[in-house]
Every structure is written in structure tokens, then in C-alpha cells.
Amino acid sequence: MDIVKVLEASAKNYAHKTAIIFRQEQISFAQLKNKVFALSQSLLKLGVKPGDKVAIYLPSWPEYILSYLATWSIGACSVPLDFMLTEDEILSCLSHCEAKILITKHKANISFARLKSELPLLENIISCQSPAEGALSFEELVSAQASLSPAVAVREQDCAIIFYTSGTTGKPKGVLISYAQLDAPPKSMAFFVNSDLSPADTTLCALPFSHLGGLIYIQNTIVFGLTLVLMERFMPLDFLRNIQNYKVNFFWIVPSMYYALLQLKEFETFDLSSLRWIVTFGASNSPEALRRFQQFCPRTYLLNGWGLTETNAPTVVLPMGSKNIESVGRPAPWIQVKIFSEDEQELPAGEIGEVVVKSWVVTAGYFKDEPLTRSTIRGGWFYSGDLGKFDAEGFLYIVGRKKEMLKVGGEIVFEPEVEASLLKHPDIAEAAVIGITDKLRGEVPKAFVVLKEGKSISTEDLRYFLRQHLAHFKIPHYFEFCLALPKNRVGKIDKEQLRK
């Protein structure tokens, strides 16, 4: 993707149209281009060259969008970091990617002095919305330069992003995304929704920009001329207010967010009639949430989808109008998706195996990690770690991660299947299942259950309910009732926390 050309085209075609709405601020497409180009000129003056790493550690503010686009305008590599990461985690990621610039804001427990002292390659820290000792002012850098188009040659094969999918201090896992692959999400999105995207549309983002799901909003906004309503974080009531107030036409979120919306007492009072389609990514037990959501906006298309950071999602999405919501759909024509056995043989329809992907959209690998790259991409196929199956019509079904497959006394149990059955109970708001060690059976399922407000249910009643939906060996041996489930920054249930 040639970001300079895309921004110039959107500024020409939609100059005074609002591109971004954030709190009380509105930024037009012309203003967006001017701010991005001014920041890119400042980065050039700071010595940033093609291939240099520019890390971004911010909340979901407009400054995050400007930083992404300015970095790409000069052929540098963006390194988006989750704003929930600790100082040690930031140090680990910045050291690993060899960041030259860090764009951030003041945050308690984050020492700019420590970052500079421990990261010799970090030349400058740029601080947003608050002056900080030892840091340059973001606002001054945007206002100091003329908004001239950067004259930098950008190669399609060069790295545009390093996405850290693990923020641990042990060994960061940086997914490489090229400039050519920046075109993948908008192209796929247009295909999957039958080009039902236009400059007249408004979308709503409550996903962090440090993750692919949030980034896709930015890409679609500048490519299709959308108006993007931006939320710093997901707040269920405010999310519904934004849909109603701004007449939002579509959005994509993760399943736990749908459940959070459905738990609101005020849910039924909101006018959601502006919605044309909604998408869920990130889990295989989402059909129930989508069906319940649609009761309140019956003319809205429900789309289930699948994809990973490494495959530049969306990779597979349910066709518009399909009622087969248990499936995540079919892949785009330029993407090959197959099911492989453990001995790397393609499996026929109906058989469960690992989902593998081959296409130009797939990552070239992991930054500075050849062993992981070789183990994940073999024979041109990316091994996703997800288990799935195709039906006779070519629809893909995700049954869970390989690590979500339990062997209970020799029988195979998939955690997401048990979770989906639990979520059919009218009194359950959320559920998660993990395997725990059992001397007799090897391992058995344990369920963590969050009840809806004011509801109660006994363990025995829950077991009786599950017998109507699951074989006996799939029913959890243990139940733990919780007030809430731990979640990561994107809103997905954090099973690693449950396993501790």
C-alpha cells in the first residue's frame, strides 16, 4: 500500500468530510493528510530512514493513527505496543525490535530516563499531550513542519509493521507485516461484504490499535473514505450510545464484547436500526451471542469470521445473508485454506485437523526468530495452531486451538464446544473451560461461570442442563462461579490466567 497516494486521494475526494471523531474532536480527511505529512517531515528531520523502527505506545487516540500513517509515509516500520504493557515488557519489546523512536505519553510507573539508559539504540522519545523531561513534544512536531508530501521511495516487500503478539519479558514474538500486505484487510473486507463500504458510512472502533482488529479500522477509513468514531476503550453503554448517536453502519468486535452489551439493562432501549452488518472475530463460541444480538436489530447481517495477525485477517468470513452462523465461512479467492493431519496430509471434509493457510497475505515470519518461523511456515503453508474442519459446501468450522483440545480418558473434548453449550443456558453471562490434571482420566474439564445479574444456579442443575447438549465425558467435573473472567487488552478471555 502506498500510504502517501491513499492519503492524497482521500484528501482530494473527501477533503471536508470527517475522517475521525474522538470525544469532542473531529478531523477531516484534509486535516488528517496535513497532520500526517507534517509529522512525517519531522520524523525525517530526526533522522528516521526506511526500515527504521518507530514504536507507538499510546491509548487509542487520534495520535496513534497519525503515528502509524506518518511512519508508513516515509517507509519506516511501525511497532505498535499495547498500552497495558508494563515497563519491563516495553523494554523487552523495544530492545528486541531495535526501536529508534518511541511515540508515547506520560504514564505512571514508566520512566523515560530508564528507557533511554537501557536502550542505547533509542534515539528519541516523543510525548503526546503532556510535556515530559527528556522527550520531544508530539504537538510541536506536527505544527513545526509544512505538510509536504514525503518524497521517500517505499518498497512493497519492506516491513511496515512488527506486531508483538506476546508481551512477555521472556521472548517477544514479532509478526512481520509488509507494505504489500497492508492492502490485504481492506481488499478482503470489501470482498466479504460485497463492497458494502462507502464514504457515506460511519464505523465505530473500540478495539486497541496495537492489535490487528483495531488497525483494520484505520486501513478501511483511509481506503474507503469512512467516518471513524473512536473510543479510547470499550465501555458497553457508551458503545451503544455511539451507535445510536452517530448512526453507525457496521463494526467488528470480539465475542465477549457482544456478551457485555447484551447484559446491559438498557440494551433494548437503544435504536440500532442504522446497523447493516456486524462481524465477530476471535473465538469459536460466538454464534449464540450474535443470534441474541440480532433479536434487537433483525435487519442486520451477522458475519462470523476467522483470521490471525499472521494471516492479515480477515481470512475467512461467512457470506452476507448466510444463516450458517456456526461456521466462520469461506476464504477469499486469493487465499488457500486447508485442513492438515498431524502427518501434514490434507484431510477430507468433515475431519478435524490443523487449519493451514497459503497466500501473499501470510506473514514472512517472526522478527529475529528463524526457528519459530521455520516451525510455523512449512512447505509454503502457515500452520495456524487452530483446529477446524470443512463441510461439503466448503464452509470452515473452528473447533478451538490445539492447546484447547483435552484428552479425557482417551476421549477428545474441545473446550470451545463445552463453552458454547454453557452459553446456551439463559442464566449464564460468560463461561470459560480449561483442562486440569486428573489421576484417573489424565485431564478433565473445569468450567468458570459468570451468571447474569440476580441469577443463581446449582452445580447439579447445571450438569443436568449440559446433559441435554453434551456427551457425559464432555461435562465439566468442576465448576467455579466467578464475578468476572480475566480478559486481555482485546477483550478475549485470558485462559492463561485461569490456568494459574
mmCIF file with all atom_site columns, C-alpha atoms in Angstrom, residues 224-422:
data_model
loop_
_atom_site.group_PDB
_atom_site.id
_atom_site.type_symbol
_atom_site.label_atom_id
_atom_site.label_alt_id
_atom_site.label_comp_id
_atom_site.label_asym_id
_atom_site.label_entity_id
_atom_site.label_seq_id
_atom_site.pdbx_PDB_ins_code
_atom_site.Cartn_x
_atom_site.Cartn_y
_atom_site.Cartn_z
_atom_site.occupancy
_atom_site.B_iso_or_equiv
_atom_site.pdbx_formal_charge
_atom_site.auth_seq_id
_atom_site.auth_comp_id
_atom_site.auth_asym_id
_atom_site.auth_atom_id
_atom_site.pdbx_PDB_model_num
ATOM 1   C CA . PHE A 1 224 ? -12.970 3.723   1.605  1.00 0.00 ? 224 PHE A CA 1
ATOM 2   C CA . GLY A 1 225 ? -13.435 7.243   2.996  1.00 0.00 ? 225 GLY A CA 1
ATOM 3   C CA . LEU A 1 226 ? -15.326 6.101   6.086  1.00 0.00 ? 226 LEU A CA 1
ATOM 4   C CA . THR A 1 227 ? -16.013 8.207   9.140  1.00 0.00 ? 227 THR A CA 1
ATOM 5   C CA . LEU A 1 228 ? -14.397 6.539   12.154 1.00 0.00 ? 228 LEU A CA 1
ATOM 6   C CA . VAL A 1 229 ? -15.893 7.076   15.602 1.00 0.00 ? 229 VAL A CA 1
ATOM 7   C CA . LEU A 1 230 ? -13.078 6.262   18.001 1.00 0.00 ? 230 LEU A CA 1
ATOM 8   C CA . MET A 1 231 ? -13.360 5.084   21.590 1.00 0.00 ? 231 MET A CA 1
ATOM 9   C CA . GLU A 1 232 ? -10.308 5.056   23.847 1.00 0.00 ? 232 GLU A CA 1
ATOM 10  C CA . ARG A 1 233 ? -11.569 1.849   25.433 1.00 0.00 ? 233 ARG A CA 1
ATOM 11  C CA . PHE A 1 234 ? -14.615 -0.374  25.207 1.00 0.00 ? 234 PHE A CA 1
ATOM 12  C CA . MET A 1 235 ? -17.395 0.812   27.514 1.00 0.00 ? 235 MET A CA 1
ATOM 13  C CA . PRO A 1 236 ? -20.599 -1.116  26.724 1.00 0.00 ? 236 PRO A CA 1
ATOM 14  C CA . LEU A 1 237 ? -23.093 1.661   27.448 1.00 0.00 ? 237 LEU A CA 1
ATOM 15  C CA . ASP A 1 238 ? -21.062 4.288   25.588 1.00 0.00 ? 238 ASP A CA 1
ATOM 16  C CA . PHE A 1 239 ? -20.641 1.871   22.684 1.00 0.00 ? 239 PHE A CA 1
ATOM 17  C CA . LEU A 1 240 ? -24.425 1.633   22.272 1.00 0.00 ? 240 LEU A CA 1
ATOM 18  C CA . ARG A 1 241 ? -24.807 5.390   22.675 1.00 0.00 ? 241 ARG A CA 1
ATOM 19  C CA . ASN A 1 242 ? -22.301 5.923   19.881 1.00 0.00 ? 242 ASN A CA 1
ATOM 20  C CA . ILE A 1 243 ? -24.143 3.534   17.560 1.00 0.00 ? 243 ILE A CA 1
ATOM 21  C CA . GLN A 1 244 ? -27.358 5.449   18.145 1.00 0.00 ? 244 GLN A CA 1
ATOM 22  C CA . ASN A 1 245 ? -25.951 8.984   18.168 1.00 0.00 ? 245 ASN A CA 1
ATOM 23  C CA . TYR A 1 246 ? -23.688 8.627   15.132 1.00 0.00 ? 246 TYR A CA 1
ATOM 24  C CA . LYS A 1 247 ? -25.941 6.187   13.244 1.00 0.00 ? 247 LYS A CA 1
ATOM 25  C CA . VAL A 1 248 ? -23.123 3.666   12.917 1.00 0.00 ? 248 VAL A CA 1
ATOM 26  C CA . ASN A 1 249 ? -23.450 1.310   9.938  1.00 0.00 ? 249 ASN A CA 1
ATOM 27  C CA . PHE A 1 250 ? -21.080 -1.527  10.910 1.00 0.00 ? 250 PHE A CA 1
ATOM 28  C CA . PHE A 1 251 ? -18.407 -2.650  13.329 1.00 0.00 ? 251 PHE A CA 1
ATOM 29  C CA . TRP A 1 252 ? -16.345 -5.685  14.309 1.00 0.00 ? 252 TRP A CA 1
ATOM 30  C CA . ILE A 1 253 ? -15.630 -6.730  17.887 1.00 0.00 ? 253 ILE A CA 1
ATOM 31  C CA . VAL A 1 254 ? -14.811 -9.901  19.823 1.00 0.00 ? 254 VAL A CA 1
ATOM 32  C CA . PRO A 1 255 ? -17.481 -12.216 21.332 1.00 0.00 ? 255 PRO A CA 1
ATOM 33  C CA . SER A 1 256 ? -17.003 -11.124 24.951 1.00 0.00 ? 256 SER A CA 1
ATOM 34  C CA . MET A 1 257 ? -17.939 -7.589  23.900 1.00 0.00 ? 257 MET A CA 1
ATOM 35  C CA . TYR A 1 258 ? -21.259 -8.809  22.490 1.00 0.00 ? 258 TYR A CA 1
ATOM 36  C CA . TYR A 1 259 ? -21.993 -10.548 25.781 1.00 0.00 ? 259 TYR A CA 1
ATOM 37  C CA . ALA A 1 260 ? -21.149 -7.368  27.688 1.00 0.00 ? 260 ALA A CA 1
ATOM 38  C CA . LEU A 1 261 ? -23.589 -5.403  25.523 1.00 0.00 ? 261 LEU A CA 1
ATOM 39  C CA . LEU A 1 262 ? -26.339 -7.971  25.986 1.00 0.00 ? 262 LEU A CA 1
ATOM 40  C CA . GLN A 1 263 ? -26.022 -7.810  29.781 1.00 0.00 ? 263 GLN A CA 1
ATOM 41  C CA . LEU A 1 264 ? -26.977 -4.127  29.884 1.00 0.00 ? 264 LEU A CA 1
ATOM 42  C CA . LYS A 1 265 ? -30.444 -3.432  31.230 1.00 0.00 ? 265 LYS A CA 1
ATOM 43  C CA . GLU A 1 266 ? -30.677 -0.506  28.811 1.00 0.00 ? 266 GLU A CA 1
ATOM 44  C CA . PHE A 1 267 ? -29.800 -2.575  25.738 1.00 0.00 ? 267 PHE A CA 1
ATOM 45  C CA . GLU A 1 268 ? -33.344 -2.805  24.400 1.00 0.00 ? 268 GLU A CA 1
ATOM 46  C CA . THR A 1 269 ? -33.865 0.959   24.640 1.00 0.00 ? 269 THR A CA 1
ATOM 47  C CA . PHE A 1 270 ? -31.255 1.864   22.008 1.00 0.00 ? 270 PHE A CA 1
ATOM 48  C CA . ASP A 1 271 ? -32.018 2.441   18.348 1.00 0.00 ? 271 ASP A CA 1
ATOM 49  C CA . LEU A 1 272 ? -29.658 0.146   16.418 1.00 0.00 ? 272 LEU A CA 1
ATOM 50  C CA . SER A 1 273 ? -31.525 0.396   13.112 1.00 0.00 ? 273 SER A CA 1
ATOM 51  C CA . SER A 1 274 ? -28.610 2.094   11.335 1.00 0.00 ? 274 SER A CA 1
ATOM 52  C CA . LEU A 1 275 ? -26.518 -1.115  11.506 1.00 0.00 ? 275 LEU A CA 1
ATOM 53  C CA . ARG A 1 276 ? -26.247 -3.020  8.211  1.00 0.00 ? 276 ARG A CA 1
ATOM 54  C CA . TRP A 1 277 ? -23.724 -5.676  9.221  1.00 0.00 ? 277 TRP A CA 1
ATOM 55  C CA . ILE A 1 278 ? -21.661 -6.698  12.223 1.00 0.00 ? 278 ILE A CA 1
ATOM 56  C CA . VAL A 1 279 ? -18.729 -9.091  12.459 1.00 0.00 ? 279 VAL A CA 1
ATOM 57  C CA . THR A 1 280 ? -17.235 -11.137 15.245 1.00 0.00 ? 280 THR A CA 1
ATOM 58  C CA . PHE A 1 281 ? -13.684 -12.466 15.251 1.00 0.00 ? 281 PHE A CA 1
ATOM 59  C CA . GLY A 1 282 ? -11.570 -14.134 17.865 1.00 0.00 ? 282 GLY A CA 1
ATOM 60  C CA . ALA A 1 283 ? -13.467 -17.145 19.218 1.00 0.00 ? 283 ALA A CA 1
ATOM 61  C CA . SER A 1 284 ? -15.403 -20.153 18.040 1.00 0.00 ? 284 SER A CA 1
ATOM 62  C CA . ASN A 1 285 ? -18.264 -19.997 20.542 1.00 0.00 ? 285 ASN A CA 1
ATOM 63  C CA . SER A 1 286 ? -19.803 -16.751 19.312 1.00 0.00 ? 286 SER A CA 1
ATOM 64  C CA . PRO A 1 287 ? -22.958 -17.868 17.389 1.00 0.00 ? 287 PRO A CA 1
ATOM 65  C CA . GLU A 1 288 ? -25.176 -17.604 20.461 1.00 0.00 ? 288 GLU A CA 1
ATOM 66  C CA . ALA A 1 289 ? -24.049 -14.038 21.139 1.00 0.00 ? 289 ALA A CA 1
ATOM 67  C CA . LEU A 1 290 ? -24.667 -13.000 17.543 1.00 0.00 ? 290 LEU A CA 1
ATOM 68  C CA . ARG A 1 291 ? -28.149 -14.535 17.467 1.00 0.00 ? 291 ARG A CA 1
ATOM 69  C CA . ARG A 1 292 ? -29.139 -12.817 20.681 1.00 0.00 ? 292 ARG A CA 1
ATOM 70  C CA . PHE A 1 293 ? -27.762 -9.519  19.411 1.00 0.00 ? 293 PHE A CA 1
ATOM 71  C CA . GLN A 1 294 ? -29.730 -9.819  16.176 1.00 0.00 ? 294 GLN A CA 1
ATOM 72  C CA . GLN A 1 295 ? -33.025 -10.034 18.041 1.00 0.00 ? 295 GLN A CA 1
ATOM 73  C CA . PHE A 1 296 ? -32.691 -6.286  18.553 1.00 0.00 ? 296 PHE A CA 1
ATOM 74  C CA . CYS A 1 297 ? -31.567 -5.426  15.013 1.00 0.00 ? 297 CYS A CA 1
ATOM 75  C CA . PRO A 1 298 ? -33.170 -8.128  12.832 1.00 0.00 ? 298 PRO A CA 1
ATOM 76  C CA . ARG A 1 299 ? -32.310 -6.449  9.510  1.00 0.00 ? 299 ARG A CA 1
ATOM 77  C CA . THR A 1 300 ? -28.590 -6.518  10.283 1.00 0.00 ? 300 THR A CA 1
ATOM 78  C CA . TYR A 1 301 ? -26.397 -9.128  8.594  1.00 0.00 ? 301 TYR A CA 1
ATOM 79  C CA . LEU A 1 302 ? -24.455 -11.294 11.026 1.00 0.00 ? 302 LEU A CA 1
ATOM 80  C CA . LEU A 1 303 ? -20.956 -12.256 9.903  1.00 0.00 ? 303 LEU A CA 1
ATOM 81  C CA . ASN A 1 304 ? -18.709 -14.705 11.729 1.00 0.00 ? 304 ASN A CA 1
ATOM 82  C CA . GLY A 1 305 ? -15.061 -14.645 10.695 1.00 0.00 ? 305 GLY A CA 1
ATOM 83  C CA . TRP A 1 306 ? -11.632 -16.104 11.306 1.00 0.00 ? 306 TRP A CA 1
ATOM 84  C CA . GLY A 1 307 ? -8.068  -14.992 10.822 1.00 0.00 ? 307 GLY A CA 1
ATOM 85  C CA . LEU A 1 308 ? -4.866  -14.314 12.715 1.00 0.00 ? 308 LEU A CA 1
ATOM 86  C CA . THR A 1 309 ? -2.347  -11.496 12.829 1.00 0.00 ? 309 THR A CA 1
ATOM 87  C CA . GLU A 1 310 ? -0.056  -13.764 10.807 1.00 0.00 ? 310 GLU A CA 1
ATOM 88  C CA . THR A 1 311 ? -2.686  -14.150 8.049  1.00 0.00 ? 311 THR A CA 1
ATOM 89  C CA . ASN A 1 312 ? -3.669  -10.466 7.941  1.00 0.00 ? 312 ASN A CA 1
ATOM 90  C CA . ALA A 1 313 ? -7.272  -11.123 8.904  1.00 0.00 ? 313 ALA A CA 1
ATOM 91  C CA . PRO A 1 314 ? -9.998  -11.240 7.779  1.00 0.00 ? 314 PRO A CA 1
ATOM 92  C CA . THR A 1 315 ? -9.034  -14.532 6.139  1.00 0.00 ? 315 THR A CA 1
ATOM 93  C CA . VAL A 1 316 ? -12.321 -16.427 6.199  1.00 0.00 ? 316 VAL A CA 1
ATOM 94  C CA . VAL A 1 317 ? -15.756 -14.807 6.641  1.00 0.00 ? 317 VAL A CA 1
ATOM 95  C CA . LEU A 1 318 ? -19.338 -16.008 6.404  1.00 0.00 ? 318 LEU A CA 1
ATOM 96  C CA . PRO A 1 319 ? -21.034 -14.819 3.174  1.00 0.00 ? 319 PRO A CA 1
ATOM 97  C CA . MET A 1 320 ? -23.538 -11.972 3.513  1.00 0.00 ? 320 MET A CA 1
ATOM 98  C CA . GLY A 1 321 ? -27.004 -13.370 4.168  1.00 0.00 ? 321 GLY A CA 1
ATOM 99  C CA . SER A 1 322 ? -25.870 -16.833 5.226  1.00 0.00 ? 322 SER A CA 1
ATOM 100 C CA . LYS A 1 323 ? -27.661 -18.260 8.268  1.00 0.00 ? 323 LYS A CA 1
ATOM 101 C CA . ASN A 1 324 ? -24.866 -20.768 8.923  1.00 0.00 ? 324 ASN A CA 1
ATOM 102 C CA . ILE A 1 325 ? -23.564 -18.756 11.852 1.00 0.00 ? 325 ILE A CA 1
ATOM 103 C CA . GLU A 1 326 ? -21.815 -21.763 13.441 1.00 0.00 ? 326 GLU A CA 1
ATOM 104 C CA . SER A 1 327 ? -19.337 -21.543 10.566 1.00 0.00 ? 327 SER A CA 1
ATOM 105 C CA . VAL A 1 328 ? -16.711 -18.846 10.033 1.00 0.00 ? 328 VAL A CA 1
ATOM 106 C CA . GLY A 1 329 ? -17.395 -19.030 6.282  1.00 0.00 ? 329 GLY A CA 1
ATOM 107 C CA . ARG A 1 330 ? -15.195 -19.419 3.234  1.00 0.00 ? 330 ARG A CA 1
ATOM 108 C CA . PRO A 1 331 ? -11.811 -17.895 2.364  1.00 0.00 ? 331 PRO A CA 1
ATOM 109 C CA . ALA A 1 332 ? -11.272 -15.101 -0.155 1.00 0.00 ? 332 ALA A CA 1
ATOM 110 C CA . PRO A 1 333 ? -10.333 -16.383 -3.655 1.00 0.00 ? 333 PRO A CA 1
ATOM 111 C CA . TRP A 1 334 ? -6.677  -15.360 -3.277 1.00 0.00 ? 334 TRP A CA 1
ATOM 112 C CA . ILE A 1 335 ? -6.284  -17.322 -0.035 1.00 0.00 ? 335 ILE A CA 1
ATOM 113 C CA . GLN A 1 336 ? -5.890  -21.097 0.207  1.00 0.00 ? 336 GLN A CA 1
ATOM 114 C CA . VAL A 1 337 ? -7.103  -22.710 3.418  1.00 0.00 ? 337 VAL A CA 1
ATOM 115 C CA . LYS A 1 338 ? -6.825  -26.440 4.076  1.00 0.00 ? 338 LYS A CA 1
ATOM 116 C CA . ILE A 1 339 ? -7.103  -28.895 6.944  1.00 0.00 ? 339 ILE A CA 1
ATOM 117 C CA . PHE A 1 340 ? -3.966  -30.970 7.614  1.00 0.00 ? 340 PHE A CA 1
ATOM 118 C CA . SER A 1 341 ? -3.493  -34.068 9.713  1.00 0.00 ? 341 SER A CA 1
ATOM 119 C CA . GLU A 1 342 ? -0.654  -34.441 12.216 1.00 0.00 ? 342 GLU A CA 1
ATOM 120 C CA . ASP A 1 343 ? 1.443   -36.033 9.458  1.00 0.00 ? 343 ASP A CA 1
ATOM 121 C CA . GLU A 1 344 ? 0.777   -32.970 7.234  1.00 0.00 ? 344 GLU A CA 1
ATOM 122 C CA . GLN A 1 345 ? -1.667  -34.648 4.854  1.00 0.00 ? 345 GLN A CA 1
ATOM 123 C CA . GLU A 1 346 ? -4.777  -32.841 3.624  1.00 0.00 ? 346 GLU A CA 1
ATOM 124 C CA . LEU A 1 347 ? -7.941  -34.141 5.277  1.00 0.00 ? 347 LEU A CA 1
ATOM 125 C CA . PRO A 1 348 ? -11.326 -34.530 3.579  1.00 0.00 ? 348 PRO A CA 1
ATOM 126 C CA . ALA A 1 349 ? -14.479 -32.627 4.528  1.00 0.00 ? 349 ALA A CA 1
ATOM 127 C CA . GLY A 1 350 ? -15.795 -33.496 7.971  1.00 0.00 ? 350 GLY A CA 1
ATOM 128 C CA . GLU A 1 351 ? -12.458 -34.462 9.521  1.00 0.00 ? 351 GLU A CA 1
ATOM 129 C CA . ILE A 1 352 ? -10.818 -32.288 12.172 1.00 0.00 ? 352 ILE A CA 1
ATOM 130 C CA . GLY A 1 353 ? -7.214  -31.184 11.779 1.00 0.00 ? 353 GLY A CA 1
ATOM 131 C CA . GLU A 1 354 ? -4.990  -28.112 11.866 1.00 0.00 ? 354 GLU A CA 1
ATOM 132 C CA . VAL A 1 355 ? -6.027  -25.113 9.773  1.00 0.00 ? 355 VAL A CA 1
ATOM 133 C CA . VAL A 1 356 ? -3.235  -24.104 7.380  1.00 0.00 ? 356 VAL A CA 1
ATOM 134 C CA . VAL A 1 357 ? -3.096  -21.064 5.096  1.00 0.00 ? 357 VAL A CA 1
ATOM 135 C CA . LYS A 1 358 ? -1.149  -20.149 1.953  1.00 0.00 ? 358 LYS A CA 1
ATOM 136 C CA . SER A 1 359 ? -1.322  -16.735 0.256  1.00 0.00 ? 359 SER A CA 1
ATOM 137 C CA . TRP A 1 360 ? 0.541   -13.488 -0.353 1.00 0.00 ? 360 TRP A CA 1
ATOM 138 C CA . VAL A 1 361 ? -1.285  -12.155 2.737  1.00 0.00 ? 361 VAL A CA 1
ATOM 139 C CA . VAL A 1 362 ? 0.588   -14.514 5.095  1.00 0.00 ? 362 VAL A CA 1
ATOM 140 C CA . THR A 1 363 ? 3.477   -13.135 7.147  1.00 0.00 ? 363 THR A CA 1
ATOM 141 C CA . ALA A 1 364 ? 7.027   -13.868 6.048  1.00 0.00 ? 364 ALA A CA 1
ATOM 142 C CA . GLY A 1 365 ? 7.736   -14.914 9.621  1.00 0.00 ? 365 GLY A CA 1
ATOM 143 C CA . TYR A 1 366 ? 8.793   -13.621 13.010 1.00 0.00 ? 366 TYR A CA 1
ATOM 144 C CA . PHE A 1 367 ? 11.352  -10.876 13.574 1.00 0.00 ? 367 PHE A CA 1
ATOM 145 C CA . LYS A 1 368 ? 14.739  -12.294 14.571 1.00 0.00 ? 368 LYS A CA 1
ATOM 146 C CA . ASP A 1 369 ? 13.277  -15.746 15.204 1.00 0.00 ? 369 ASP A CA 1
ATOM 147 C CA . GLU A 1 370 ? 14.199  -18.148 12.419 1.00 0.00 ? 370 GLU A CA 1
ATOM 148 C CA . PRO A 1 371 ? 13.436  -21.317 14.444 1.00 0.00 ? 371 PRO A CA 1
ATOM 149 C CA . LEU A 1 372 ? 9.860   -20.181 15.117 1.00 0.00 ? 372 LEU A CA 1
ATOM 150 C CA . THR A 1 373 ? 9.450   -19.079 11.503 1.00 0.00 ? 373 THR A CA 1
ATOM 151 C CA . ARG A 1 374 ? 10.634  -22.467 10.200 1.00 0.00 ? 374 ARG A CA 1
ATOM 152 C CA . SER A 1 375 ? 8.389   -24.401 12.582 1.00 0.00 ? 375 SER A CA 1
ATOM 153 C CA . THR A 1 376 ? 5.304   -22.322 11.739 1.00 0.00 ? 376 THR A CA 1
ATOM 154 C CA . ILE A 1 377 ? 5.706   -21.903 7.958  1.00 0.00 ? 377 ILE A CA 1
ATOM 155 C CA . ARG A 1 378 ? 6.468   -25.228 6.298  1.00 0.00 ? 378 ARG A CA 1
ATOM 156 C CA . GLY A 1 379 ? 6.247   -26.034 2.608  1.00 0.00 ? 379 GLY A CA 1
ATOM 157 C CA . GLY A 1 380 ? 4.735   -22.611 1.967  1.00 0.00 ? 380 GLY A CA 1
ATOM 158 C CA . TRP A 1 381 ? 1.877   -23.263 4.416  1.00 0.00 ? 381 TRP A CA 1
ATOM 159 C CA . PHE A 1 382 ? 1.304   -21.308 7.602  1.00 0.00 ? 382 PHE A CA 1
ATOM 160 C CA . TYR A 1 383 ? 0.314   -23.633 10.447 1.00 0.00 ? 383 TYR A CA 1
ATOM 161 C CA . SER A 1 384 ? -2.216  -21.660 12.492 1.00 0.00 ? 384 SER A CA 1
ATOM 162 C CA . GLY A 1 385 ? -2.407  -23.764 15.639 1.00 0.00 ? 385 GLY A CA 1
ATOM 163 C CA . ASP A 1 386 ? -6.207  -23.736 15.258 1.00 0.00 ? 386 ASP A CA 1
ATOM 164 C CA . LEU A 1 387 ? -8.185  -26.925 14.783 1.00 0.00 ? 387 LEU A CA 1
ATOM 165 C CA . GLY A 1 388 ? -11.045 -26.956 12.326 1.00 0.00 ? 388 GLY A CA 1
ATOM 166 C CA . LYS A 1 389 ? -12.956 -28.804 9.633  1.00 0.00 ? 389 LYS A CA 1
ATOM 167 C CA . PHE A 1 390 ? -14.699 -28.106 6.340  1.00 0.00 ? 390 PHE A CA 1
ATOM 168 C CA . ASP A 1 391 ? -18.191 -29.237 5.424  1.00 0.00 ? 391 ASP A CA 1
ATOM 169 C CA . ALA A 1 392 ? -19.191 -30.500 1.982  1.00 0.00 ? 392 ALA A CA 1
ATOM 170 C CA . GLU A 1 393 ? -20.043 -26.940 0.839  1.00 0.00 ? 393 GLU A CA 1
ATOM 171 C CA . GLY A 1 394 ? -16.604 -25.597 1.734  1.00 0.00 ? 394 GLY A CA 1
ATOM 172 C CA . PHE A 1 395 ? -17.606 -23.804 4.924  1.00 0.00 ? 395 PHE A CA 1
ATOM 173 C CA . LEU A 1 396 ? -14.943 -23.746 7.629  1.00 0.00 ? 396 LEU A CA 1
ATOM 174 C CA . TYR A 1 397 ? -15.676 -24.510 11.290 1.00 0.00 ? 397 TYR A CA 1
ATOM 175 C CA . ILE A 1 398 ? -13.170 -23.669 14.032 1.00 0.00 ? 398 ILE A CA 1
ATOM 176 C CA . VAL A 1 399 ? -13.306 -26.071 16.971 1.00 0.00 ? 399 VAL A CA 1
ATOM 177 C CA . GLY A 1 400 ? -10.553 -24.461 19.043 1.00 0.00 ? 400 GLY A CA 1
ATOM 178 C CA . ARG A 1 401 ? -6.836  -24.029 19.489 1.00 0.00 ? 401 ARG A CA 1
ATOM 179 C CA . LYS A 1 402 ? -4.699  -27.155 19.570 1.00 0.00 ? 402 LYS A CA 1
ATOM 180 C CA . LYS A 1 403 ? -3.978  -26.362 23.209 1.00 0.00 ? 403 LYS A CA 1
ATOM 181 C CA . GLU A 1 404 ? -7.764  -26.226 23.814 1.00 0.00 ? 404 GLU A CA 1
ATOM 182 C CA . MET A 1 405 ? -8.122  -29.901 22.956 1.00 0.00 ? 405 MET A CA 1
ATOM 183 C CA . LEU A 1 406 ? -8.428  -32.138 26.029 1.00 0.00 ? 406 LEU A CA 1
ATOM 184 C CA . LYS A 1 407 ? -7.981  -35.899 26.217 1.00 0.00 ? 407 LYS A CA 1
ATOM 185 C CA . VAL A 1 408 ? -10.390 -37.123 28.866 1.00 0.00 ? 408 VAL A CA 1
ATOM 186 C CA . GLY A 1 409 ? -9.825  -40.825 29.482 1.00 0.00 ? 409 GLY A CA 1
ATOM 187 C CA . GLY A 1 410 ? -8.920  -41.278 25.819 1.00 0.00 ? 410 GLY A CA 1
ATOM 188 C CA . GLU A 1 411 ? -11.860 -39.219 24.529 1.00 0.00 ? 411 GLU A CA 1
ATOM 189 C CA . ILE A 1 412 ? -11.303 -35.907 22.731 1.00 0.00 ? 412 ILE A CA 1
ATOM 190 C CA . VAL A 1 413 ? -13.008 -32.843 24.218 1.00 0.00 ? 413 VAL A CA 1
ATOM 191 C CA . PHE A 1 414 ? -12.782 -29.349 22.727 1.00 0.00 ? 414 PHE A CA 1
ATOM 192 C CA . GLU A 1 415 ? -13.030 -26.580 25.284 1.00 0.00 ? 415 GLU A CA 1
ATOM 193 C CA . PRO A 1 416 ? -14.962 -24.169 22.972 1.00 0.00 ? 416 PRO A CA 1
ATOM 194 C CA . GLU A 1 417 ? -17.665 -26.800 22.383 1.00 0.00 ? 417 GLU A CA 1
ATOM 195 C CA . VAL A 1 418 ? -18.284 -27.068 26.124 1.00 0.00 ? 418 VAL A CA 1
ATOM 196 C CA . GLU A 1 419 ? -18.254 -23.278 26.446 1.00 0.00 ? 419 GLU A CA 1
ATOM 197 C CA . ALA A 1 420 ? -20.818 -22.937 23.659 1.00 0.00 ? 420 ALA A CA 1
ATOM 198 C CA . SER A 1 421 ? -23.126 -25.380 25.449 1.00 0.00 ? 421 SER A CA 1
ATOM 199 C CA . LEU A 1 422 ? -22.773 -23.499 28.732 1.00 0.00 ? 422 LEU A CA 1
#
